[in-house]
Coordinates of C-alpha atoms in Angstrom, one line a residue:
M1 CA 5.7 -107.5 -22.6
V2 CA 8.8 -106.6 -23.6
C3 CA 10.9 -109.7 -24.3
A4 CA 14.6 -110.6 -24.5
R5 CA 16.1 -113.0 -27.3
S6 CA 16.8 -115.9 -26.6
P7 CA 16.3 -120.0 -26.9
E8 CA 15.2 -120.0 -23.0
R9 CA 12.7 -117.1 -23.6
D10 CA 11.5 -118.7 -26.7
R11 CA 10.5 -122.3 -25.1
V12 CA 9.3 -120.0 -22.1
K13 CA 6.8 -118.0 -24.4
K14 CA 5.6 -121.2 -25.8
T15 CA 4.9 -122.5 -22.4
V16 CA 3.3 -119.6 -20.9
G17 CA 0.8 -119.2 -23.6
Q18 CA -0.4 -122.3 -23.1
L19 CA -1.4 -120.6 -19.3
S20 CA -4.6 -119.3 -21.0
E21 CA -6.0 -122.9 -22.0
L22 CA -6.1 -123.6 -17.6
K23 CA -7.6 -121.0 -16.6
I24 CA -5.0 -118.9 -14.6
D25 CA -4.8 -115.4 -14.0
E26 CA -3.2 -113.0 -11.9
I27 CA 0.3 -114.2 -13.5
V28 CA 3.5 -111.8 -13.8
M29 CA 5.9 -112.1 -16.3
E30 CA 8.5 -110.1 -15.3
Q31 CA 10.3 -108.4 -18.1
Y32 CA 13.7 -109.8 -18.3
D33 CA 17.1 -107.7 -17.9
E34 CA 19.6 -108.0 -20.8
R35 CA 22.0 -105.9 -18.7
N36 CA 23.5 -108.3 -17.0
K37 CA 24.1 -111.1 -19.2
T38 CA 27.6 -112.0 -18.7
M39 CA 26.5 -113.1 -14.8
P40 CA 27.7 -117.2 -14.5
K41 CA 24.3 -118.8 -14.8
K42 CA 23.6 -120.8 -12.7
Q43 CA 19.0 -121.1 -13.1
I44 CA 16.9 -121.6 -10.2
A45 CA 13.8 -121.3 -9.3
A46 CA 11.0 -121.1 -5.9
I47 CA 8.0 -122.4 -4.9
D48 CA 5.9 -121.3 -2.5
V49 CA 2.9 -123.3 -2.4
G50 CA 1.0 -121.3 0.4
S51 CA -2.7 -121.2 1.6
H52 CA -4.0 -118.2 -0.2
S53 CA -1.4 -118.6 -3.1
I54 CA 1.4 -119.8 -5.2
Q55 CA 4.0 -117.9 -6.4
M56 CA 7.3 -119.0 -8.0
K57 CA 10.6 -117.1 -8.7
V58 CA 12.3 -118.3 -11.4
G59 CA 16.3 -116.7 -11.9
E60 CA 19.5 -116.9 -12.4
I61 CA 22.1 -116.8 -9.3
N62 CA 27.0 -116.6 -9.4
R63 CA 28.8 -117.5 -6.4
K64 CA 28.2 -114.3 -4.5
G65 CA 24.4 -114.5 -4.0
E66 CA 23.6 -112.2 -6.5
F67 CA 19.8 -113.0 -7.8
R68 CA 18.9 -111.8 -10.9
E69 CA 15.2 -112.8 -11.8
L70 CA 14.1 -113.4 -14.8
D71 CA 9.9 -115.1 -14.3
H72 CA 6.9 -114.8 -11.5
F73 CA 4.1 -116.3 -11.4
Y74 CA 1.5 -115.5 -9.2
K75 CA -1.7 -117.2 -8.7
T76 CA -4.7 -116.7 -5.6
T77 CA -6.1 -120.2 -4.6
T78 CA -8.6 -121.7 -2.5
L79 CA -6.7 -124.3 -0.5
G80 CA -7.1 -122.7 3.0
R81 CA -9.8 -122.1 2.5
D82 CA -10.6 -126.0 2.1
T83 CA -8.5 -126.9 5.0
F84 CA -9.5 -123.7 7.5
T85 CA -13.7 -125.3 6.7
T86 CA -13.2 -128.5 6.7
G87 CA -9.8 -130.1 7.9
K88 CA -9.4 -131.2 4.5
I89 CA -7.6 -130.4 0.7
S90 CA -11.0 -130.6 -1.8
F91 CA -10.4 -132.7 -5.0
A92 CA -11.4 -129.6 -7.2
S93 CA -8.1 -127.9 -5.6
V94 CA -6.3 -130.6 -5.7
D95 CA -6.9 -130.9 -9.1
K96 CA -6.4 -127.4 -10.4
L97 CA -3.0 -127.5 -7.9
C98 CA -1.8 -130.1 -10.0
E99 CA -3.0 -128.0 -13.1
L100 CA -0.6 -124.8 -12.2
L101 CA 2.5 -127.2 -10.7
E102 CA 2.9 -128.5 -14.6
V103 CA 3.1 -126.0 -16.2
F104 CA 5.7 -124.6 -13.4
S105 CA 7.3 -128.4 -13.8
R106 CA 7.2 -127.2 -17.5
V107 CA 8.4 -124.0 -17.3
I108 CA 11.6 -125.2 -15.0
K109 CA 12.1 -127.7 -17.9
D110 CA 11.7 -125.4 -20.8
Y111 CA 14.4 -123.5 -18.8
Q112 CA 17.1 -126.1 -17.7
I113 CA 16.3 -125.8 -14.3
T114 CA 18.4 -128.4 -11.9
H115 CA 18.0 -127.4 -8.5
Y116 CA 14.5 -126.1 -7.8
K117 CA 13.1 -126.0 -4.3
A118 CA 8.7 -126.3 -3.7
V119 CA 7.5 -125.2 -0.5
A120 CA 3.9 -125.2 1.5
T121 CA 2.8 -124.0 4.1
S122 CA -0.7 -123.8 7.1
A123 CA -2.9 -125.6 4.5
L124 CA -1.2 -128.4 3.8
R125 CA 0.3 -128.4 6.7
E126 CA -3.0 -129.0 8.5
A127 CA -4.7 -130.7 5.7
G128 CA -5.5 -134.4 6.5
N129 CA -4.8 -135.2 3.5
K130 CA -1.8 -133.7 2.9
D131 CA 0.3 -137.3 2.5
Y132 CA -1.7 -138.1 -1.0
I133 CA -2.2 -134.4 -2.1
I134 CA 1.7 -134.8 -2.0
D135 CA 2.0 -138.0 -4.0
Q136 CA -0.5 -137.2 -6.7
V137 CA 1.6 -134.4 -7.1
K138 CA 4.5 -136.0 -7.5
Q139 CA 3.2 -139.0 -9.6
K140 CA 1.6 -136.5 -12.0
T141 CA 4.1 -132.9 -12.4
G142 CA 6.9 -134.7 -10.8
I143 CA 7.5 -131.9 -8.3
D144 CA 8.5 -132.6 -4.4
I145 CA 7.0 -130.6 -2.2
T146 CA 8.4 -130.0 1.1
V147 CA 5.8 -128.7 3.8
L148 CA 7.1 -126.3 6.4
S149 CA 6.8 -126.6 10.0
N150 CA 5.6 -123.2 11.6
S151 CA 9.9 -123.0 12.8
E152 CA 11.4 -123.8 9.2
E153 CA 8.5 -121.1 7.2
Q154 CA 9.7 -118.1 10.0
F155 CA 13.5 -119.4 9.3
Y156 CA 13.2 -118.8 5.3
H157 CA 11.9 -115.3 6.6
H158 CA 14.4 -114.2 9.2
R159 CA 17.5 -115.7 6.7
A160 CA 16.3 -113.5 3.4
I161 CA 15.7 -110.5 5.3
K162 CA 18.8 -110.7 7.5
S163 CA 20.4 -110.8 4.2
R164 CA 19.0 -108.2 1.5
M165 CA 16.8 -105.8 3.9
P166 CA 18.9 -102.4 3.6
E167 CA 20.1 -101.5 6.8
I168 CA 18.5 -104.5 8.5
D169 CA 21.8 -104.7 11.4
K170 CA 21.0 -100.9 12.3
I171 CA 17.0 -101.5 12.5
L172 CA 17.2 -104.8 14.6
A173 CA 20.3 -102.5 17.2
E174 CA 16.4 -101.3 18.0
N175 CA 14.2 -103.5 19.0
T176 CA 12.5 -104.5 16.4
L177 CA 9.5 -107.6 16.0
M178 CA 8.8 -109.4 13.1
I179 CA 5.5 -110.3 12.1
A180 CA 5.2 -112.9 9.2
L181 CA 1.2 -112.6 8.2
G182 CA 0.1 -116.2 6.7
A183 CA -3.4 -116.6 5.9
G184 CA -3.4 -119.6 8.6
S185 CA -1.4 -118.0 11.0
I186 CA 1.3 -115.3 12.3
Q187 CA 4.3 -115.8 13.3
I188 CA 5.5 -113.0 15.4
T189 CA 9.8 -113.2 16.6
A190 CA 11.0 -110.5 19.0
Y191 CA 14.9 -109.5 18.1
H192 CA 16.5 -107.7 20.8
N193 CA 20.3 -105.4 20.3
Q194 CA 20.3 -107.6 16.9
T195 CA 19.9 -110.5 18.4
L196 CA 17.1 -113.2 17.9
N197 CA 15.4 -112.9 21.4
S198 CA 11.8 -115.1 20.7
T199 CA 9.8 -116.3 18.0
Q200 CA 5.4 -117.8 18.5
N201 CA 3.4 -119.1 16.3
I202 CA -0.6 -117.7 16.3
K203 CA -3.2 -119.7 14.1
I204 CA -5.2 -116.5 13.6
G205 CA -3.8 -115.7 9.8
A206 CA -5.9 -113.7 7.6
L207 CA -7.7 -115.8 6.0
R208 CA -8.7 -118.1 8.7
L209 CA -10.2 -115.4 10.1
R210 CA -11.7 -114.5 6.8
E211 CA -13.6 -118.3 6.9
V212 CA -14.0 -118.3 10.7
F213 CA -16.1 -115.2 10.9
G214 CA -16.8 -113.5 7.7
M215 CA -20.0 -115.3 7.7
L216 CA -20.9 -113.2 10.5
E217 CA -20.3 -109.8 8.5
N218 CA -24.1 -108.6 7.3
E219 CA -25.2 -110.2 10.7
L220 CA -23.7 -108.3 13.3
L221 CA -23.2 -104.4 13.8
D222 CA -20.5 -104.7 16.0
Y223 CA -18.7 -107.4 13.6
Q224 CA -15.6 -105.8 13.2
T225 CA -15.5 -105.5 17.6
V226 CA -15.8 -109.3 17.6
I227 CA -13.0 -109.8 14.7
E228 CA -10.7 -107.3 17.5
E229 CA -11.9 -108.8 20.8
Y230 CA -10.5 -112.7 19.4
I231 CA -7.9 -111.5 18.1
K232 CA -6.6 -109.5 21.1
A233 CA -8.0 -112.6 23.1
N234 CA -5.0 -114.5 21.1
L235 CA -2.3 -112.0 21.5
D236 CA -2.5 -111.4 25.3
A237 CA -1.2 -115.1 25.7
I238 CA 2.0 -114.5 23.4
D239 CA 4.8 -114.4 25.6
I240 CA 6.5 -111.6 24.2
F241 CA 4.1 -109.2 24.8
Q242 CA 3.5 -110.2 28.7
E243 CA 7.3 -108.9 28.9
K244 CA 5.1 -104.9 28.1
L245 CA 8.6 -103.8 26.0
T246 CA 8.5 -101.2 23.0
Y247 CA 9.3 -102.0 20.1
K248 CA 9.9 -99.0 17.9
N249 CA 10.1 -101.1 14.4
L250 CA 7.6 -103.6 13.1
I251 CA 8.4 -105.1 10.7
V252 CA 6.0 -106.8 8.4
V253 CA 6.2 -110.0 5.7
G254 CA 4.0 -111.9 3.8
G255 CA 2.3 -112.5 0.8
E256 CA -0.4 -109.5 0.0
I257 CA 2.3 -107.2 1.3
E258 CA 3.2 -106.3 -2.5
L259 CA -0.6 -105.5 -2.9
L260 CA -0.7 -103.9 0.4
N261 CA 2.6 -101.2 -0.4
R262 CA 1.0 -100.6 -4.1
I263 CA -2.8 -99.1 -1.9
Q264 CA -0.4 -96.8 0.9
Q265 CA 2.2 -95.4 -2.8
K266 CA -1.7 -94.7 -4.5
F267 CA -3.3 -93.0 -1.3
L268 CA -0.4 -91.6 1.3
K269 CA 1.9 -91.0 -2.4
N270 CA 4.6 -92.3 -0.1
T271 CA 8.0 -94.1 -2.4
E272 CA 8.8 -95.5 0.5
A273 CA 8.2 -98.8 2.8
R274 CA 7.5 -96.8 5.8
L275 CA 4.9 -96.0 8.1
Q276 CA 4.8 -93.8 10.6
I277 CA 1.8 -94.6 12.8
P278 CA -0.3 -91.8 11.9
D279 CA 0.0 -93.0 8.1
F280 CA -1.2 -96.1 8.9
D281 CA -3.8 -95.2 10.6
K282 CA -4.7 -93.4 7.6
L283 CA -4.4 -96.3 5.8
R284 CA -6.5 -98.9 7.8
Q285 CA -9.3 -96.1 7.8
L286 CA -9.2 -96.2 4.0
L287 CA -9.3 -99.8 3.5
M288 CA -11.9 -100.7 6.9
S289 CA -14.4 -98.2 5.1
Q290 CA -14.3 -99.7 1.5
S291 CA -16.3 -102.8 1.1
V292 CA -14.7 -105.7 -0.3
V293 CA -15.8 -105.6 -3.8
G294 CA -15.2 -102.0 -3.9
L295 CA -11.8 -102.6 -3.0
A296 CA -11.3 -105.2 -5.7
E297 CA -12.3 -102.5 -7.9
Q298 CA -10.7 -99.9 -7.3
Y299 CA -7.0 -101.7 -7.2
D300 CA -7.8 -103.9 -9.2
V301 CA -7.3 -107.2 -7.7
A302 CA -9.5 -110.4 -7.4
Y303 CA -11.7 -110.9 -5.2
E304 CA -9.7 -113.2 -3.0
R305 CA -7.1 -110.9 -2.4
A306 CA -9.5 -107.7 -1.3
E307 CA -11.7 -110.0 0.8
I308 CA -8.6 -110.5 3.7
L309 CA -7.5 -107.2 3.7
H310 CA -9.9 -106.2 6.5
P311 CA -8.1 -109.2 8.6
I312 CA -4.7 -108.0 7.5
M313 CA -5.2 -104.6 8.7
L314 CA -6.6 -105.2 12.0
L315 CA -4.0 -107.9 13.2
L316 CA -1.8 -104.7 12.2
D317 CA -3.7 -102.7 14.6
N318 CA -3.6 -104.9 17.7
V319 CA -0.3 -105.2 17.2
I320 CA 1.1 -102.3 17.7
K321 CA -1.5 -101.4 20.2
Q322 CA 0.3 -104.3 22.1
V323 CA 4.1 -102.8 22.0
G324 CA 3.7 -99.3 21.1
T325 CA 6.1 -99.1 17.1
E326 CA 6.9 -96.3 16.1
Q327 CA 7.2 -97.2 12.3
I328 CA 6.0 -99.8 9.9
I329 CA 8.0 -101.4 7.6
L330 CA 6.1 -103.3 4.7
S331 CA 8.9 -105.8 3.0
E332 CA 8.5 -107.0 0.2
I333 CA 11.1 -110.1 1.2
G334 CA 9.4 -113.1 1.2
L335 CA 9.2 -117.2 1.9
N336 CA 10.6 -117.4 -1.9
D337 CA 13.6 -115.5 -0.8
G338 CA 14.1 -117.4 1.8
I339 CA 14.6 -120.2 -0.4
I340 CA 16.6 -118.6 -3.3
D341 CA 19.3 -118.2 -0.6
E342 CA 19.6 -121.6 0.6
L343 CA 19.3 -122.9 -3.2
H344 CA 22.8 -120.4 -3.5
E345 CA 24.0 -122.3 -0.8
E346 CA 23.2 -125.2 -2.1
I347 CA 24.4 -125.3 -5.1
Y348 CA 28.2 -123.8 -4.6
S349 CA 28.7 -126.0 -1.1
L350 CA 28.5 -122.8 1.4
T351 CA 27.8 -122.6 4.7
S352 CA 24.4 -123.7 5.8
K353 CA 22.5 -123.5 8.7
T354 CA 25.6 -123.2 11.0
T355 CA 25.4 -119.4 9.2
Y356 CA 22.3 -118.6 11.7
A357 CA 23.3 -120.7 14.4
G358 CA 23.6 -118.2 17.3
D359 CA 19.5 -117.1 16.5
I360 CA 18.6 -121.2 16.6
L361 CA 21.1 -121.5 19.8
E362 CA 19.8 -118.2 21.1
N363 CA 15.7 -119.3 20.6
A364 CA 17.0 -122.5 21.7
R365 CA 17.8 -121.1 24.8
E366 CA 15.1 -118.4 25.3
L367 CA 12.3 -121.9 25.0
A368 CA 14.8 -123.7 27.8
R369 CA 13.8 -120.2 30.5
R370 CA 9.8 -120.9 29.8
F371 CA 11.2 -123.8 31.3
Y372 CA 14.4 -124.6 33.6
Y373 CA 17.1 -123.5 32.1
H374 CA 20.6 -123.8 34.5
E375 CA 22.3 -120.7 32.8
R376 CA 26.2 -121.6 34.6
H377 CA 26.1 -125.1 34.0
Q378 CA 24.4 -125.7 30.8
K379 CA 26.8 -123.1 29.6
T380 CA 29.9 -125.2 30.7
L381 CA 28.3 -128.4 28.9
E382 CA 27.8 -126.7 25.6
D383 CA 32.1 -125.4 26.5
Y384 CA 32.8 -128.8 27.3
A385 CA 30.6 -130.4 24.5
S386 CA 31.5 -128.5 21.5
F387 CA 35.3 -128.4 22.9
L388 CA 34.9 -132.8 22.5
F389 CA 33.4 -132.4 19.3
Q390 CA 35.7 -130.8 17.6
K391 CA 38.4 -131.9 18.5
T392 CA 37.0 -136.0 17.8
R393 CA 35.8 -135.6 14.0
R394 CA 38.0 -138.0 12.4
V395 CA 36.5 -140.5 15.5
H396 CA 32.7 -139.8 15.0
G397 CA 32.7 -138.0 11.0
M398 CA 30.2 -135.2 11.6
H399 CA 30.3 -131.4 11.3
E400 CA 26.8 -129.6 11.2
E401 CA 25.3 -132.6 13.8
E402 CA 26.9 -129.8 16.3
L403 CA 24.8 -127.7 16.4
L404 CA 21.7 -130.8 17.4
L405 CA 24.3 -131.1 19.6
R406 CA 24.0 -127.7 21.6
T407 CA 20.8 -127.6 21.5
S408 CA 20.1 -130.6 23.1
I409 CA 22.4 -129.7 26.0
I410 CA 20.4 -126.2 26.3
L411 CA 17.2 -127.9 26.5
Q412 CA 17.8 -131.7 28.1
D413 CA 16.6 -130.4 31.4
V414 CA 13.6 -128.5 30.7
G415 CA 11.6 -131.5 32.1
K416 CA 12.7 -130.2 35.5
S417 CA 10.1 -128.2 35.5
I418 CA 7.7 -131.2 35.9
D419 CA 9.8 -133.6 38.1
Q420 CA 13.4 -133.2 39.4
S421 CA 13.5 -137.0 40.1
N422 CA 12.7 -137.9 36.5
H423 CA 13.2 -135.3 34.2
A424 CA 14.4 -136.5 31.5
I425 CA 11.2 -138.5 30.0
H426 CA 9.8 -135.1 30.6
S427 CA 12.1 -133.4 28.7
Y428 CA 12.1 -135.6 26.3
H429 CA 8.0 -134.7 25.5
I430 CA 8.3 -131.5 25.8
I431 CA 10.9 -130.9 23.4
K432 CA 8.9 -132.8 21.3
A433 CA 6.2 -130.3 21.2
L434 CA 8.7 -127.2 20.6
E435 CA 8.7 -125.7 17.4
I436 CA 12.4 -124.7 17.3
L437 CA 13.7 -122.0 15.0
G438 CA 15.2 -123.0 11.4
L439 CA 14.8 -126.8 12.8
S440 CA 13.0 -129.4 11.3
E441 CA 10.2 -131.9 12.7
R442 CA 13.2 -134.3 12.2
E443 CA 16.2 -132.5 14.1
V444 CA 13.2 -131.7 17.1
N445 CA 12.6 -135.4 17.2
I446 CA 16.4 -136.3 17.3
I447 CA 17.4 -133.6 20.3
A448 CA 14.1 -134.5 21.9
Q449 CA 15.8 -137.9 21.8
V450 CA 19.2 -137.4 22.8
A451 CA 17.8 -135.1 25.8
G452 CA 15.5 -138.1 26.9
Y453 CA 19.1 -140.4 27.2
H454 CA 21.1 -138.0 28.7
T455 CA 21.2 -138.7 32.2
D456 CA 21.6 -143.0 33.3
S457 CA 19.7 -144.4 30.4
R458 CA 21.1 -145.1 26.7
P459 CA 19.8 -145.8 23.6
K460 CA 18.2 -149.0 23.5
F461 CA 16.7 -151.0 20.4
L462 CA 13.6 -151.9 22.6
D463 CA 12.9 -148.4 23.2
N464 CA 9.8 -148.2 20.4
D465 CA 10.5 -144.4 19.6
Y466 CA 14.0 -145.0 19.3
R467 CA 14.1 -148.3 16.9
L468 CA 10.8 -147.3 14.7
L469 CA 13.9 -144.8 13.5
P470 CA 15.2 -144.6 10.1
Q471 CA 19.3 -146.3 11.0
P472 CA 21.2 -143.4 9.8
D473 CA 18.9 -141.1 13.2
R474 CA 19.5 -144.0 15.4
I475 CA 23.7 -144.0 15.1
L476 CA 23.0 -139.7 15.1
I477 CA 21.4 -139.7 18.1
S478 CA 23.6 -142.4 20.0
K479 CA 27.0 -140.5 18.7
L480 CA 25.1 -137.1 20.2
T481 CA 24.0 -138.8 23.6
A482 CA 27.5 -140.3 23.7
I483 CA 29.1 -136.7 23.1
I484 CA 27.0 -135.6 26.1
G485 CA 27.3 -137.4 28.3
L486 CA 31.1 -137.4 28.7
A487 CA 30.3 -133.9 29.1
N488 CA 28.0 -134.0 31.7
A489 CA 30.4 -136.6 33.2
L490 CA 32.8 -133.4 33.4
D491 CA 31.1 -131.3 35.3
K492 CA 28.6 -133.5 37.7
S493 CA 28.8 -131.2 40.6
H494 CA 27.9 -128.4 38.5
Q495 CA 31.1 -126.5 39.5
R496 CA 32.9 -126.2 36.1
K497 CA 36.2 -128.1 38.2
Y498 CA 37.9 -128.6 35.2
E499 CA 39.3 -126.6 31.7
L500 CA 39.6 -128.8 29.1
E501 CA 43.4 -128.8 26.9
S502 CA 43.9 -131.0 24.2
V503 CA 42.3 -134.3 23.0
S504 CA 44.4 -136.9 21.2
L505 CA 44.1 -140.4 20.0
K506 CA 46.4 -143.2 21.0
N507 CA 45.8 -146.1 19.7
K508 CA 42.4 -147.3 20.8
D509 CA 42.6 -144.7 24.1
L510 CA 41.0 -141.5 23.7
V511 CA 43.0 -139.0 26.0
I512 CA 41.3 -135.9 27.0
R513 CA 43.8 -133.7 29.2
A514 CA 42.3 -131.5 31.8
T515 CA 43.1 -129.1 34.0
T516 CA 42.2 -128.2 37.8
R517 CA 42.9 -126.3 40.7
F518 CA 45.3 -128.2 43.1
L519 CA 42.5 -128.1 45.8
S520 CA 39.8 -129.2 43.6
N521 CA 37.7 -132.7 45.0
T522 CA 37.1 -134.4 41.5
T523 CA 36.1 -138.1 42.7
L524 CA 32.3 -137.4 42.2
E525 CA 33.2 -136.5 38.2
E526 CA 35.8 -139.1 38.0
W527 CA 33.4 -141.6 38.7
S528 CA 31.2 -140.2 36.4
F529 CA 33.8 -139.8 33.5
K530 CA 34.1 -143.6 33.6
G531 CA 30.7 -144.6 33.4
K532 CA 30.3 -143.1 30.7
A533 CA 33.1 -144.1 28.6
E534 CA 31.9 -147.5 27.9
F535 CA 29.1 -146.1 26.8
F536 CA 31.7 -144.0 24.0
K537 CA 34.0 -147.1 23.9
E538 CA 31.0 -148.9 22.5
V539 CA 29.4 -146.5 19.9
F540 CA 32.9 -145.2 18.7
G541 CA 34.9 -148.0 19.4
V542 CA 37.4 -146.0 21.5
M543 CA 37.9 -145.8 24.9
P544 CA 37.9 -142.4 26.5
I545 CA 41.1 -141.4 29.3
L546 CA 41.1 -138.4 30.9
K547 CA 44.2 -137.2 32.4
I548 CA 44.3 -134.2 35.0
K549 CA 46.7 -131.6 35.6
K550 CA 46.5 -130.5 39.2
E551 CA 47.8 -126.9 39.2
Y552 CA 48.1 -123.9 41.9
K553 CA 45.8 -121.1 40.4

């Protein structure tokens, strides 16, 4: 390995030299690139604690988002095997995890990194002892681990692909699927005309399949058929495949895509990461014809990596058959790249989740359509609430929370699919069970609470679920509920009678001016507005006053 001389490198080399004492294999150290010495130094690290491997990327990033990788560490783990077979992670696996993360911690200190993020996926997410593990890691290594939900994990992939993949706009202009191949689950996302349409998660990851059916491999002659039937049965339940659409492109991301690319380049002599279906079939037949031991030896990889190649190929083959894909794009853009993008935004105080608000909101609309979604009314409410939110920033002090406001409106009526008369409480429970792209469990809970209070009730300290929340979250829920209450009142008849013109603060009055048609009867809206105004005054300390101007149209 050739390394440029630098104080940081000398310190890191000393730390890396200790890795052999821990018997950590498959650590990949990328060469230091001296060509970009002039890049401003904002050194960062992204750590992915996966079900099948643990990876860390270390590098420098500038304000433009140009990232220069300094080091890349990779280690296979048994975390997923433990969780998927016993429901928790063993003491031995936790001990090895802490040893590795302790080394990562020393590397972070040697590079003098001040910005890093460590995330964990399905193995830790589903482990019954995850809270203890997170605490042990923090105490022993100083590293804070954030456990991602399925939707957050997919959001990192989504943003990384959109910001880094060449010609991504051209690719997404055609119907495209993206499949994130995890060890524990797969996430399938559909894009129509450059817009994210829907995304769903299924617990049939490659390692999980291997653990479930591995013991049958030597007992059944039709072992492969059994797995294929299991995969097909799970894919049949996905809404995306119910539409019977053809998707020209299939983007595949995940931890082992680098290995797949290496194999296909060697076997197919294909220097690109794009495969036509005939070439994919050749690759599948090649890999399925070899034993795990044979794959490990031929491609010089650990047995733990080779053993999930068969399930990966079966998963991809079944997805291709479902949607009639023309080409497969094996992308090595991964979860850590999404983390790096987020760190870049945090360091330079740039736009954050609002950059992808359109994708998040479209995903929410697609979820709402599965239950109940009054398109015209919900669009009116979004317009009204967003107008009020933006014009009253001095009053409420919120900024990025507009995304939660709009998502709450989109989903507030999903409970009508169960009961029209008491739908708000059903909306609350449905939303709590949803995974919304890019939103954390906390954010989804806030949206559920707001939806639960959007009719005639208001947040009350007597409500257990509300009372147990942190005080800032209770305040946020009340603020969003108050604003949405005014919007709902202004469209009480679902007929969009008003066009909002302006909002002004005069002493303790918040004057909202609107126009309506001369012959419009707005009695219902005015009566409802007065009722909602009282709660708004209670939350913000100002009284909303509605001033209506009737116009001939």
